Coordinates of C-alpha atoms in Angstrom, one line a residue:
Chain A
M1 CA 0.0 0.0 0.0
S2 CA 2.9 2.3 -0.3
V3 CA 2.7 3.1 -4.0
E4 CA 2.5 6.9 -3.7
S5 CA 4.2 7.4 -0.4
A6 CA 7.3 9.3 -1.5
G7 CA 7.1 12.7 -3.2
P8 CA 4.3 14.2 -5.3
S9 CA 2.0 11.9 -7.3
R10 CA 2.6 11.0 -10.9
A11 CA -0.1 13.3 -12.1
A12 CA 1.3 16.2 -10.2
R13 CA 4.8 15.6 -11.6
Q14 CA 3.2 15.4 -15.1
D15 CA 1.5 18.7 -14.5
A16 CA 4.7 20.4 -13.3
F17 CA 6.6 19.1 -16.3
F18 CA 4.0 20.2 -18.8
Q19 CA 3.8 23.7 -17.3
A20 CA 7.6 24.0 -17.4
L21 CA 7.5 22.9 -21.0
C22 CA 5.0 25.5 -22.0
F23 CA 6.9 28.1 -20.0
S24 CA 10.1 27.4 -21.8
A25 CA 8.4 27.7 -25.2
A26 CA 7.2 31.2 -24.1
M27 CA 10.7 32.0 -23.1
V28 CA 12.0 31.0 -26.5
L29 CA 10.0 34.0 -27.9
M30 CA 11.6 36.4 -25.4
A31 CA 15.0 35.0 -26.2
T32 CA 14.4 35.5 -29.9
L33 CA 13.9 39.2 -29.5
A34 CA 16.7 39.6 -27.1
G35 CA 19.0 37.5 -29.3
L36 CA 18.1 39.6 -32.3
L37 CA 19.1 42.7 -30.5
V38 CA 22.3 41.3 -29.1
A39 CA 23.3 39.8 -32.5
L40 CA 22.8 43.1 -34.3
V41 CA 24.7 45.1 -31.6
I42 CA 27.7 42.7 -31.6
G43 CA 27.7 42.4 -35.4
G44 CA 27.3 46.1 -36.0
W45 CA 29.7 47.2 -33.3
P46 CA 32.9 47.2 -35.4
A47 CA 31.4 49.6 -38.0
L48 CA 29.8 51.8 -35.3
A49 CA 33.1 52.0 -33.4
H50 CA 35.1 52.6 -36.6
F51 CA 32.9 55.4 -38.0
G52 CA 31.4 56.9 -34.8
P53 CA 28.5 59.3 -35.1
R54 CA 29.6 60.0 -38.7
F55 CA 28.0 56.7 -39.6
F56 CA 24.5 58.3 -39.2
I57 CA 25.1 61.6 -40.9
S58 CA 27.5 60.8 -43.8
A59 CA 25.9 59.9 -47.1
A60 CA 29.0 58.2 -48.4
W61 CA 28.5 54.5 -49.1
D62 CA 31.5 53.2 -50.9
P63 CA 32.4 49.5 -50.6
V64 CA 35.6 50.0 -52.6
A65 CA 37.0 52.8 -50.4
E66 CA 35.5 51.0 -47.3
D67 CA 33.7 54.2 -46.4
Y68 CA 30.2 53.7 -45.0
G69 CA 27.7 56.4 -44.0
A70 CA 24.0 55.5 -43.5
A71 CA 22.3 58.8 -44.0
G72 CA 21.0 57.9 -47.5
P73 CA 19.3 54.6 -46.6
I74 CA 18.0 56.1 -43.3
V75 CA 16.4 59.1 -44.9
G76 CA 15.2 56.9 -47.8
T77 CA 13.5 54.6 -45.2
L78 CA 11.8 57.5 -43.3
V79 CA 10.7 59.3 -46.5
T80 CA 9.2 56.3 -48.3
A81 CA 7.4 55.1 -45.1
G82 CA 6.2 58.6 -44.3
L83 CA 4.9 59.1 -47.8
A84 CA 3.3 55.7 -47.8
M85 CA 1.4 56.6 -44.6
V86 CA 0.2 59.9 -46.1
M87 CA -1.2 58.0 -49.1
A88 CA -2.6 55.1 -47.1
L89 CA -4.2 56.9 -44.2
P90 CA -7.1 58.6 -46.1
L91 CA -7.8 55.5 -48.0
A92 CA -7.8 53.3 -44.9
V93 CA -10.2 55.7 -43.1
G94 CA -12.4 55.7 -46.2
I95 CA -12.5 51.9 -46.3
A96 CA -13.1 51.5 -42.6
V97 CA -15.9 54.0 -42.6
F98 CA -17.5 52.6 -45.7
L99 CA -17.5 49.1 -44.3
V100 CA -18.9 50.1 -40.9
E101 CA -21.4 52.8 -42.0
F102 CA -22.4 52.6 -45.6
C103 CA -21.7 49.2 -47.0
P104 CA -24.8 46.9 -47.5
S105 CA -24.2 43.8 -45.2
V106 CA -24.4 41.4 -48.2
L107 CA -21.4 43.1 -49.8
A108 CA -19.5 43.8 -46.6
K109 CA -18.4 40.2 -46.2
Y110 CA -16.8 40.1 -49.6
V111 CA -15.3 43.6 -49.5
S112 CA -13.6 42.9 -46.1
M113 CA -12.3 39.6 -47.5
A114 CA -10.8 41.4 -50.5
V115 CA -9.1 43.8 -48.1
E116 CA -7.8 40.9 -46.0
L117 CA -6.5 39.1 -49.2
L118 CA -4.6 42.3 -50.1
A119 CA -2.7 41.8 -46.8
G120 CA -2.0 38.1 -47.7
I121 CA -0.3 38.7 -51.0
P122 CA 3.5 38.1 -50.5
S123 CA 5.9 41.0 -50.6
I124 CA 7.8 39.6 -53.6
V125 CA 4.6 39.5 -55.7
Y126 CA 4.0 43.2 -54.9
G127 CA 7.6 43.8 -55.9
M128 CA 7.2 42.1 -59.3
W129 CA 3.9 43.9 -59.9
G130 CA 5.5 47.2 -59.0
L131 CA 8.5 46.6 -61.2
F132 CA 6.7 45.3 -64.3
V133 CA 3.3 47.0 -64.2
L134 CA 3.2 50.0 -61.9
A135 CA 6.6 51.5 -62.7
P136 CA 6.3 51.5 -66.5
W137 CA 2.7 52.9 -66.2
F138 CA 3.9 55.6 -63.8
A139 CA 6.8 56.5 -66.1
L140 CA 4.7 56.8 -69.1
H141 CA 1.6 58.5 -67.7
V142 CA 2.9 60.6 -64.8
Q143 CA 6.6 61.2 -65.1
L144 CA 6.9 62.0 -68.8
P145 CA 3.9 64.4 -68.9
L146 CA 5.3 66.2 -65.8
F147 CA 8.7 66.3 -67.4
Y148 CA 7.3 68.3 -70.4
V149 CA 4.9 70.5 -68.4
V150 CA 6.9 71.5 -65.4
D151 CA 9.7 74.1 -65.6
P152 CA 12.8 72.2 -64.4
D153 CA 14.2 75.2 -62.5
S154 CA 11.0 75.7 -60.4
F155 CA 10.4 74.2 -57.0
W156 CA 8.2 71.5 -58.6
G157 CA 10.8 70.9 -61.2
H158 CA 13.3 69.9 -58.6
L159 CA 10.8 67.8 -56.7
F160 CA 9.9 65.9 -59.9
E161 CA 13.5 65.5 -61.2
G162 CA 14.7 62.1 -62.2
I163 CA 15.1 59.5 -64.9
P164 CA 11.6 58.6 -66.2
N165 CA 11.8 54.9 -65.6
G166 CA 9.3 54.6 -62.8
A167 CA 11.8 53.1 -60.3
N168 CA 12.0 55.8 -57.7
I169 CA 11.1 56.8 -54.1
F170 CA 7.6 57.9 -55.0
T171 CA 6.5 54.6 -56.7
A172 CA 8.1 52.6 -53.8
A173 CA 5.9 54.6 -51.4
M174 CA 2.8 53.9 -53.6
I175 CA 3.5 50.1 -53.3
L176 CA 4.1 50.4 -49.6
A177 CA 0.8 52.3 -49.2
I178 CA -1.1 49.5 -50.9
M179 CA 0.7 46.9 -48.7
V180 CA 0.0 48.6 -45.4
L181 CA -3.5 49.7 -46.3
P182 CA -5.3 46.5 -45.2
Y183 CA -3.5 46.5 -41.8
I184 CA -4.6 50.0 -41.0
A185 CA -8.1 49.7 -42.5
T186 CA -8.7 46.5 -40.5
V187 CA -7.7 48.0 -37.2
L188 CA -9.7 51.2 -37.9
R189 CA -12.7 49.1 -38.8
E190 CA -12.5 47.2 -35.5
L191 CA -12.1 50.5 -33.6
L192 CA -15.1 52.1 -35.3
L193 CA -17.2 49.0 -34.5
S194 CA -16.2 49.5 -30.9
V195 CA -17.9 52.9 -30.6
P196 CA -20.9 52.3 -28.4
T197 CA -24.2 52.1 -30.3
H198 CA -25.9 54.6 -28.0
V199 CA -23.3 57.3 -28.7
R200 CA -23.9 56.9 -32.5
E201 CA -27.7 56.7 -32.0
A202 CA -27.7 59.8 -29.9
A203 CA -25.9 61.7 -32.6
Y204 CA -28.3 60.4 -35.3
G205 CA -31.2 61.3 -33.0
M206 CA -30.1 64.9 -33.0
G207 CA -30.5 64.9 -36.8
C208 CA -26.8 64.6 -37.7
T209 CA -26.0 63.4 -41.2
P210 CA -23.9 60.2 -41.4
Y211 CA -21.0 62.4 -42.4
E212 CA -21.4 64.5 -39.3
V213 CA -21.7 61.4 -37.1
V214 CA -18.5 59.9 -38.5
S215 CA -16.4 63.0 -38.6
R216 CA -17.5 64.7 -35.4
I217 CA -18.4 61.8 -33.1
M218 CA -16.9 58.5 -34.2
L219 CA -13.5 59.5 -35.5
P220 CA -12.7 61.7 -32.5
Y221 CA -13.9 58.9 -30.2
I222 CA -11.2 56.5 -31.6
R223 CA -8.5 59.1 -32.2
R224 CA -6.0 57.7 -29.7
S225 CA -6.1 54.2 -30.9
A226 CA -6.3 55.4 -34.5
I227 CA -2.9 56.9 -34.1
G228 CA -1.7 53.5 -32.9
A229 CA -3.1 51.9 -36.1
V230 CA -1.2 54.4 -38.2
M231 CA 2.0 53.5 -36.2
L232 CA 1.4 49.8 -36.8
G233 CA 1.3 50.5 -40.5
L234 CA 4.3 52.7 -40.2
G235 CA 6.2 49.9 -38.5
R236 CA 5.4 47.6 -41.4
A237 CA 6.3 50.1 -44.0
L238 CA 9.7 50.9 -42.4
G239 CA 10.8 47.2 -42.5
E240 CA 9.3 46.1 -45.8
T241 CA 12.0 44.7 -47.9
M242 CA 11.4 42.8 -51.1
A243 CA 8.8 45.1 -52.7
V244 CA 10.9 48.2 -52.1
T245 CA 14.1 46.5 -53.3
F246 CA 12.4 45.8 -56.6
I247 CA 11.1 49.3 -57.3
I248 CA 13.2 51.9 -55.5
G249 CA 16.1 51.9 -58.0
N250 CA 18.7 51.0 -55.4
S251 CA 20.9 54.1 -55.6
H252 CA 23.1 55.1 -52.7
E253 CA 22.9 58.7 -53.6
F254 CA 21.2 60.8 -50.9
P255 CA 17.6 61.2 -52.2
R256 CA 17.2 64.7 -53.6
S257 CA 13.8 64.5 -55.3
L258 CA 10.6 62.5 -55.1
F259 CA 11.3 60.9 -58.5
A260 CA 14.9 60.0 -57.8
S261 CA 16.2 56.5 -57.2
G262 CA 17.0 55.8 -53.7
S263 CA 17.4 53.0 -51.1
T264 CA 16.1 52.1 -47.8
I265 CA 17.8 50.3 -44.9
A266 CA 16.0 47.0 -45.7
S267 CA 16.7 47.2 -49.5
T268 CA 20.4 48.0 -48.9
I269 CA 20.7 44.9 -46.7
A270 CA 18.8 42.7 -49.1
N271 CA 21.0 43.9 -52.0
E272 CA 24.4 43.7 -50.5
F273 CA 24.5 41.4 -47.6
A274 CA 25.1 38.0 -49.3
E275 CA 27.8 39.6 -51.5
A276 CA 29.4 41.8 -48.9
S277 CA 33.2 41.6 -49.6
S278 CA 34.8 42.7 -46.3
D279 CA 34.2 42.3 -42.6
L280 CA 33.6 46.1 -42.3
H281 CA 31.0 46.0 -45.1
V282 CA 29.1 43.2 -43.3
S283 CA 29.4 45.0 -40.0
A284 CA 28.1 48.3 -41.6
L285 CA 25.1 46.4 -42.9
L286 CA 24.4 44.8 -39.5
A287 CA 24.7 48.3 -38.0
L288 CA 22.1 49.4 -40.5
G289 CA 20.0 46.4 -39.3
L290 CA 20.4 47.7 -35.8
V291 CA 19.1 51.1 -36.8
L292 CA 16.1 49.5 -38.5
F293 CA 15.4 47.4 -35.4
V294 CA 15.4 50.5 -33.2
I295 CA 13.2 52.5 -35.5
T296 CA 10.6 49.8 -36.1
F297 CA 10.7 48.6 -32.5
A298 CA 9.9 52.2 -31.4
A299 CA 7.0 52.4 -33.9
L300 CA 5.5 49.0 -33.0
V301 CA 5.8 49.5 -29.3
G302 CA 4.1 52.9 -29.7
A303 CA 1.4 51.3 -31.8
R304 CA 0.7 48.5 -29.2
L305 CA 0.6 51.0 -26.3
L306 CA -1.9 53.2 -28.1
I307 CA -4.2 50.5 -29.6
G308 CA -4.1 48.1 -26.6
R309 CA -4.3 44.5 -27.3
E310 CA -7.9 43.7 -27.9
K311 CA -8.3 45.7 -31.1
A312 CA -4.9 45.0 -32.7
Chain B
M1 CA -22.2 93.2 -49.7
K2 CA -21.8 91.8 -46.2
F3 CA -22.8 88.3 -46.9
A4 CA -21.9 86.4 -50.1
P5 CA -25.1 84.9 -51.5
R6 CA -25.4 81.2 -50.6
M7 CA -26.0 78.8 -53.4
F8 CA -27.8 76.3 -51.2
D9 CA -29.6 76.5 -47.9
R10 CA -28.1 74.9 -44.9
H11 CA -30.0 71.6 -45.1
T12 CA -29.2 71.1 -48.8
R13 CA -25.6 71.8 -48.1
R14 CA -25.3 69.3 -45.3
K15 CA -27.0 66.7 -47.5
L16 CA -24.6 67.4 -50.4
V17 CA -21.5 67.2 -48.1
N18 CA -22.8 63.9 -46.9
Y19 CA -23.3 62.5 -50.4
G20 CA -19.8 63.7 -51.2
F21 CA -18.4 61.9 -48.2
V22 CA -20.2 58.7 -48.9
G23 CA -18.8 58.9 -52.4
L24 CA -15.3 59.4 -51.1
T25 CA -15.4 56.4 -48.8
M26 CA -16.7 54.3 -51.8
A27 CA -13.9 55.5 -53.9
A28 CA -11.3 54.6 -51.2
T29 CA -12.8 51.1 -51.0
A30 CA -12.8 50.9 -54.8
V31 CA -9.0 51.7 -54.9
A32 CA -8.3 48.7 -52.6
V33 CA -10.5 46.3 -54.5
I34 CA -9.2 47.5 -57.9
A35 CA -5.6 47.2 -56.7
L36 CA -6.3 43.6 -55.6
L37 CA -7.9 42.7 -59.0
L38 CA -5.1 44.4 -61.0
I39 CA -2.5 42.4 -59.1
L40 CA -4.3 39.1 -59.5
W41 CA -5.0 39.9 -63.2
S42 CA -1.3 40.6 -63.8
L43 CA -0.3 37.3 -62.2
V44 CA -2.8 35.3 -64.3
A45 CA -2.1 37.2 -67.5
N46 CA 1.7 36.8 -67.2
G47 CA 2.0 33.5 -65.4
L48 CA -0.8 31.2 -66.7
D49 CA 0.7 30.5 -70.1
G50 CA 3.9 29.3 -68.6
I51 CA 2.3 26.7 -66.4
G52 CA 2.8 23.1 -67.5
L53 CA 4.1 19.8 -66.3
H54 CA 7.6 20.9 -67.1
I55 CA 7.4 23.5 -64.3
F56 CA 7.2 20.6 -61.8
T57 CA 9.5 18.1 -63.4
M58 CA 12.5 20.2 -64.5
D59 CA 15.0 22.3 -62.5
Q60 CA 15.7 25.9 -63.0
P61 CA 17.5 26.4 -66.3
P62 CA 20.5 28.4 -67.4
P63 CA 19.5 31.5 -69.4
E64 CA 17.7 30.7 -72.7
M65 CA 17.3 27.0 -72.0
P66 CA 14.1 25.2 -71.3
G67 CA 13.5 24.4 -67.6
G68 CA 11.1 24.6 -64.7
L69 CA 11.0 25.3 -61.0
R70 CA 11.2 21.8 -59.5
N71 CA 14.2 22.5 -57.3
A72 CA 12.7 25.8 -56.0
I73 CA 9.2 24.3 -55.3
L74 CA 10.6 21.2 -53.5
G75 CA 13.1 23.4 -51.6
S76 CA 10.4 25.8 -50.5
L77 CA 8.2 22.8 -49.4
E78 CA 11.0 21.2 -47.4
M79 CA 12.1 24.4 -45.6
C80 CA 8.5 25.5 -45.0
A81 CA 7.6 22.1 -43.6
I82 CA 10.6 22.0 -41.2
G83 CA 10.0 25.6 -40.2
M84 CA 6.3 24.9 -39.6
V85 CA 7.0 21.8 -37.4
I86 CA 9.3 24.0 -35.2
A87 CA 6.8 26.9 -35.2
V88 CA 3.8 24.7 -34.4
V89 CA 5.5 23.0 -31.5
I90 CA 6.9 26.2 -29.9
G91 CA 3.9 28.3 -30.8
I92 CA 1.2 26.0 -29.5
L93 CA 3.1 25.4 -26.2
A94 CA 3.8 29.1 -25.8
G95 CA 0.2 30.1 -26.7
T96 CA -1.0 27.4 -24.2
W97 CA 1.2 28.9 -21.5
L98 CA -0.1 32.4 -22.1
A99 CA -3.8 31.3 -22.1
E100 CA -3.8 28.6 -19.4
Y101 CA -0.9 29.5 -17.0
G102 CA -0.1 33.1 -17.6
E103 CA -3.3 34.6 -16.0
G104 CA -2.4 37.7 -14.0
K105 CA 1.3 37.2 -14.2
R106 CA 3.5 40.2 -15.1
I107 CA 5.8 38.1 -17.2
A108 CA 2.9 36.8 -19.3
E109 CA 2.1 40.4 -20.2
V110 CA 5.7 41.0 -21.3
V111 CA 5.7 37.8 -23.4
R112 CA 2.4 38.7 -25.0
F113 CA 3.6 42.2 -25.8
L114 CA 6.9 41.0 -27.2
N115 CA 5.2 38.4 -29.3
D116 CA 3.0 41.0 -30.8
V117 CA 6.1 43.1 -31.6
L118 CA 7.8 40.1 -33.1
L119 CA 4.7 39.4 -35.2
S120 CA 5.2 42.6 -37.1
A121 CA 9.0 42.9 -36.9
P122 CA 10.8 43.2 -40.3
S123 CA 11.6 39.6 -41.5
I124 CA 14.9 40.7 -43.0
L125 CA 16.2 41.2 -39.4
I126 CA 15.3 37.6 -38.7
G127 CA 17.5 36.7 -41.7
L128 CA 20.4 38.8 -40.2
F129 CA 19.9 37.2 -36.8
V130 CA 20.0 33.6 -38.2
Y131 CA 23.0 34.6 -40.3
E132 CA 24.8 35.6 -37.1
I133 CA 23.8 32.6 -35.0
L134 CA 23.9 29.8 -37.6
V135 CA 25.5 30.8 -41.0
R136 CA 28.6 32.6 -39.8
P137 CA 29.6 30.2 -37.0
L138 CA 29.0 27.2 -39.3
H139 CA 30.8 28.8 -42.2
G140 CA 28.1 28.3 -44.9
F141 CA 24.6 29.0 -46.1
S142 CA 22.3 26.1 -45.5
A143 CA 18.7 24.9 -45.9
G144 CA 18.7 24.2 -42.2
A145 CA 19.4 27.9 -41.4
G146 CA 16.7 28.9 -43.9
A147 CA 14.2 26.6 -42.1
V148 CA 15.1 28.0 -38.7
A149 CA 14.7 31.6 -40.0
L150 CA 11.2 30.7 -41.4
A151 CA 10.3 29.1 -38.0
F152 CA 11.2 32.4 -36.2
V153 CA 8.8 34.2 -38.6
A154 CA 5.9 31.7 -38.2
T155 CA 6.1 31.1 -34.4
P156 CA 4.6 34.4 -33.3
V157 CA 1.7 33.9 -35.7
V158 CA 1.0 30.4 -34.2
T159 CA 1.4 31.6 -30.6
R160 CA -1.0 34.5 -31.1
T161 CA -3.8 32.3 -32.8
T162 CA -3.3 29.6 -30.2
E163 CA -3.8 31.9 -27.3
D164 CA -6.8 33.5 -28.9
I165 CA -8.4 30.2 -29.6
L166 CA -7.8 28.6 -26.2
R167 CA -9.3 31.7 -24.5
L168 CA -12.5 31.0 -26.4
Q169 CA -13.0 27.6 -24.7
S170 CA -15.4 27.9 -21.8
N171 CA -14.3 27.4 -18.2
Q172 CA -17.0 24.8 -17.7
L173 CA -15.0 22.5 -20.0
R174 CA -11.9 22.9 -17.8
E175 CA -14.0 22.4 -14.6
A176 CA -15.7 19.3 -16.0
G177 CA -12.2 17.8 -16.7
M178 CA -11.0 18.7 -13.2
A179 CA -14.2 17.2 -11.7
I180 CA -13.4 13.7 -13.0
G181 CA -10.1 14.0 -11.3
A182 CA -7.8 14.7 -14.2
G183 CA -4.7 16.9 -13.7
K184 CA -4.5 20.3 -15.2
S185 CA -2.0 19.3 -17.9
Y186 CA -4.2 16.3 -18.9
V187 CA -7.3 18.5 -19.2
I188 CA -5.4 20.9 -21.5
R189 CA -4.0 18.2 -23.7
A190 CA -7.0 15.8 -23.9
I191 CA -9.9 18.3 -23.7
I192 CA -8.9 21.9 -24.4
W193 CA -6.5 21.1 -27.3
R194 CA -9.0 18.6 -28.8
A195 CA -11.9 21.0 -28.6
S196 CA -9.7 23.8 -30.2
R197 CA -8.4 21.7 -33.0
P198 CA -9.9 23.7 -36.0
G199 CA -8.5 26.8 -34.4
L200 CA -5.0 25.3 -33.9
V201 CA -5.0 24.2 -37.6
T202 CA -6.0 27.8 -38.5
G203 CA -3.0 29.1 -36.7
A204 CA -0.7 26.7 -38.5
L205 CA -2.3 27.6 -41.9
L206 CA -1.9 31.3 -41.3
G207 CA 1.8 30.7 -40.2
F208 CA 2.3 28.7 -43.4
A209 CA 0.7 31.4 -45.5
R210 CA 3.0 33.9 -43.9
I211 CA 6.3 32.1 -44.5
S212 CA 5.7 30.4 -47.9
G213 CA 6.1 33.8 -49.6
E214 CA 8.9 35.1 -47.4
T215 CA 12.0 36.0 -49.3
A216 CA 14.1 38.3 -47.1
P217 CA 14.8 35.8 -44.3
L218 CA 16.1 33.3 -46.9
L219 CA 18.4 35.6 -48.8
F220 CA 21.4 35.1 -46.4
T221 CA 20.4 31.8 -44.8
S222 CA 19.6 29.2 -47.4
L223 CA 20.8 31.6 -50.2
G224 CA 19.5 29.6 -53.2
N225 CA 20.7 26.6 -55.3
P226 CA 20.1 26.1 -59.0
N227 CA 20.2 22.3 -58.5
L228 CA 17.8 20.0 -56.8
S229 CA 19.0 19.3 -53.3
F230 CA 17.4 17.9 -50.1
A231 CA 20.5 18.3 -47.9
L232 CA 19.9 20.5 -44.9
T233 CA 23.6 21.4 -44.7
Q234 CA 23.7 22.7 -48.2
P235 CA 22.3 25.9 -49.8
M236 CA 18.8 25.2 -51.1
G237 CA 16.6 26.9 -53.7
A238 CA 13.3 28.3 -52.8
L239 CA 10.5 29.7 -54.9
P240 CA 10.7 33.3 -53.5
T241 CA 14.5 33.6 -53.9
T242 CA 14.3 32.1 -57.4
I243 CA 11.6 34.6 -58.3
Y244 CA 13.8 37.4 -56.9
Q245 CA 16.8 36.3 -59.0
F246 CA 14.8 35.6 -62.2
A247 CA 12.6 38.7 -62.1
L248 CA 15.6 41.1 -61.9
S249 CA 17.5 39.2 -64.7
A250 CA 17.8 40.4 -68.3
F251 CA 16.5 37.2 -69.8
D252 CA 12.9 37.0 -71.0
D253 CA 12.4 33.3 -70.3
W254 CA 13.8 33.8 -66.8
R255 CA 11.3 36.6 -66.3
A256 CA 8.5 34.4 -67.6
L257 CA 9.4 31.7 -65.1
A258 CA 9.4 34.3 -62.3
W259 CA 5.8 35.2 -63.2
V260 CA 4.9 31.5 -63.1
G261 CA 6.5 31.2 -59.7
A262 CA 4.7 34.3 -58.5
L263 CA 1.4 32.9 -59.6
L264 CA 2.1 29.6 -57.8
I265 CA 3.0 31.3 -54.6
A266 CA 0.1 33.7 -54.7
I267 CA -2.4 30.8 -55.3
T268 CA -0.8 28.9 -52.3
V269 CA -0.8 31.8 -49.9
L270 CA -4.3 33.0 -50.8
A271 CA -5.7 29.5 -50.5
A272 CA -4.0 28.9 -47.1
N273 CA -5.4 32.3 -46.0
I274 CA -9.0 31.6 -47.2
I275 CA -9.1 28.0 -45.8
G276 CA -7.6 29.2 -42.5
R277 CA -10.1 32.0 -42.1
A278 CA -13.0 29.8 -43.1
L279 CA -12.0 27.3 -40.4
A280 CA -11.5 30.0 -37.8
R281 CA -15.1 31.3 -38.5
G282 CA -16.4 27.8 -38.2
S283 CA -14.8 27.3 -34.8
H284 CA -16.1 30.6 -33.5
H285 CA -19.6 29.6 -34.1
S286 CA -19.4 26.1 -32.5

């Protein structure tokens, strides 16, 4: 009769083991993020130590002379992502409002599925489409006409300067805008749905038009979380790699106009890493990765804090 | 003239502004739907002609020679499969911990938060990370490193879905299990996991949809290989990396193959997304 006399029972040991197993799996996730940061710091350190602060402000990127400055890709990243948000935000608000307020419910199911599918298309497919369809169209129907119409010495002339081949910062931002659109629209839709019915009904009861209800009641109601949704999109746009690599033109010049070729941090890494010739080149690219990590991490953390978990 | 004459009275103006607004929201939605249709149309128009049996039976060719995508398709399948096995094991266990054991714990909040960040972190950084921990120390690009990189990308997806699905199970189910004297871990494995099976499959499908089109994490881990190879210690071709290489090449037939590859990937990813979401909806209703 002394089967279970010593120590905890078999079931209790099993429970403890299973809980420990699940806990270690959760810790793997934390270790991944920590490891990512440590690997980038260690790998990028030689370049950061070698160039110092000049790494962030110099626009020289010359693998032959072993001189690396990240200002070009950093500015390219911020400009393309920023432009993408400017294009995507009004569209995303429009889609979310249409789905919540105006779309007949028969149609809403299919429209939201189409928007979700837009998020599912792989980045490389966006890249091919951008390179072979969007860029030639843009060059022919936007860049060339502007080239003939706008005085090259005017402000707009400088802004639109560039070889009319469609591979430039502006088209890259257009592709990014389409790619982040579904993420922002989906979160905004969830947020709009979370506005209490009685608040909306009260506004309608006062005789407000749907436009007034949306613009004066519902959008202000979700403002804080909506900024989070934008930052979520921004985080994605900052780190997007393949689509941008296809279409941005991959030039290391500091971007001087909207229609100039440029590069982003992610596109530079994608282009050069596998063929990087020297240790310092590899290290400079890893240091770029560290910069990207810090920027996107800040944007994503900001997004999560503003949106909260339930609506993301 | 103190007041400019108004063209419409206040009521009409408000109505017109409202119509304009509704029109703008419709236009925004149309932009998204049209973009989707344009992209799908380009894929079909450029990729459909190239599809044939040879795509699946021949390896990628040198320029201007006949060939297919067999090495890339099989390489993608192998790396995605291994990546998914790792991601499903870690993701389901981690999601289970968050849903069943993490209640009220500070560290669970941190894990959940970091998982959400990892979910949207740039995948090219995962590629750099795996390069630093596997490729550089082992002195060579390898399919194994590619699979690990894909696993890192898919794990947060599986974790997130698992936690969400397990939370949907009612507490009565857990109490019923406890009441017949089963231990907590047994209840989770035999009752909660079983009841959540469609949801867990959904998580795996969404993870698969996410990684099957991923290019960036493979660029400096598995690198690519023009020949058929199943060895985990050697570089291995994958559909996305082959598309990347072929699309940017100067050869028309390589570009045609890139379109075929893009069409195949898009079909796979969209199918996995649609099936996954359909399953998820089904399990929410039950």
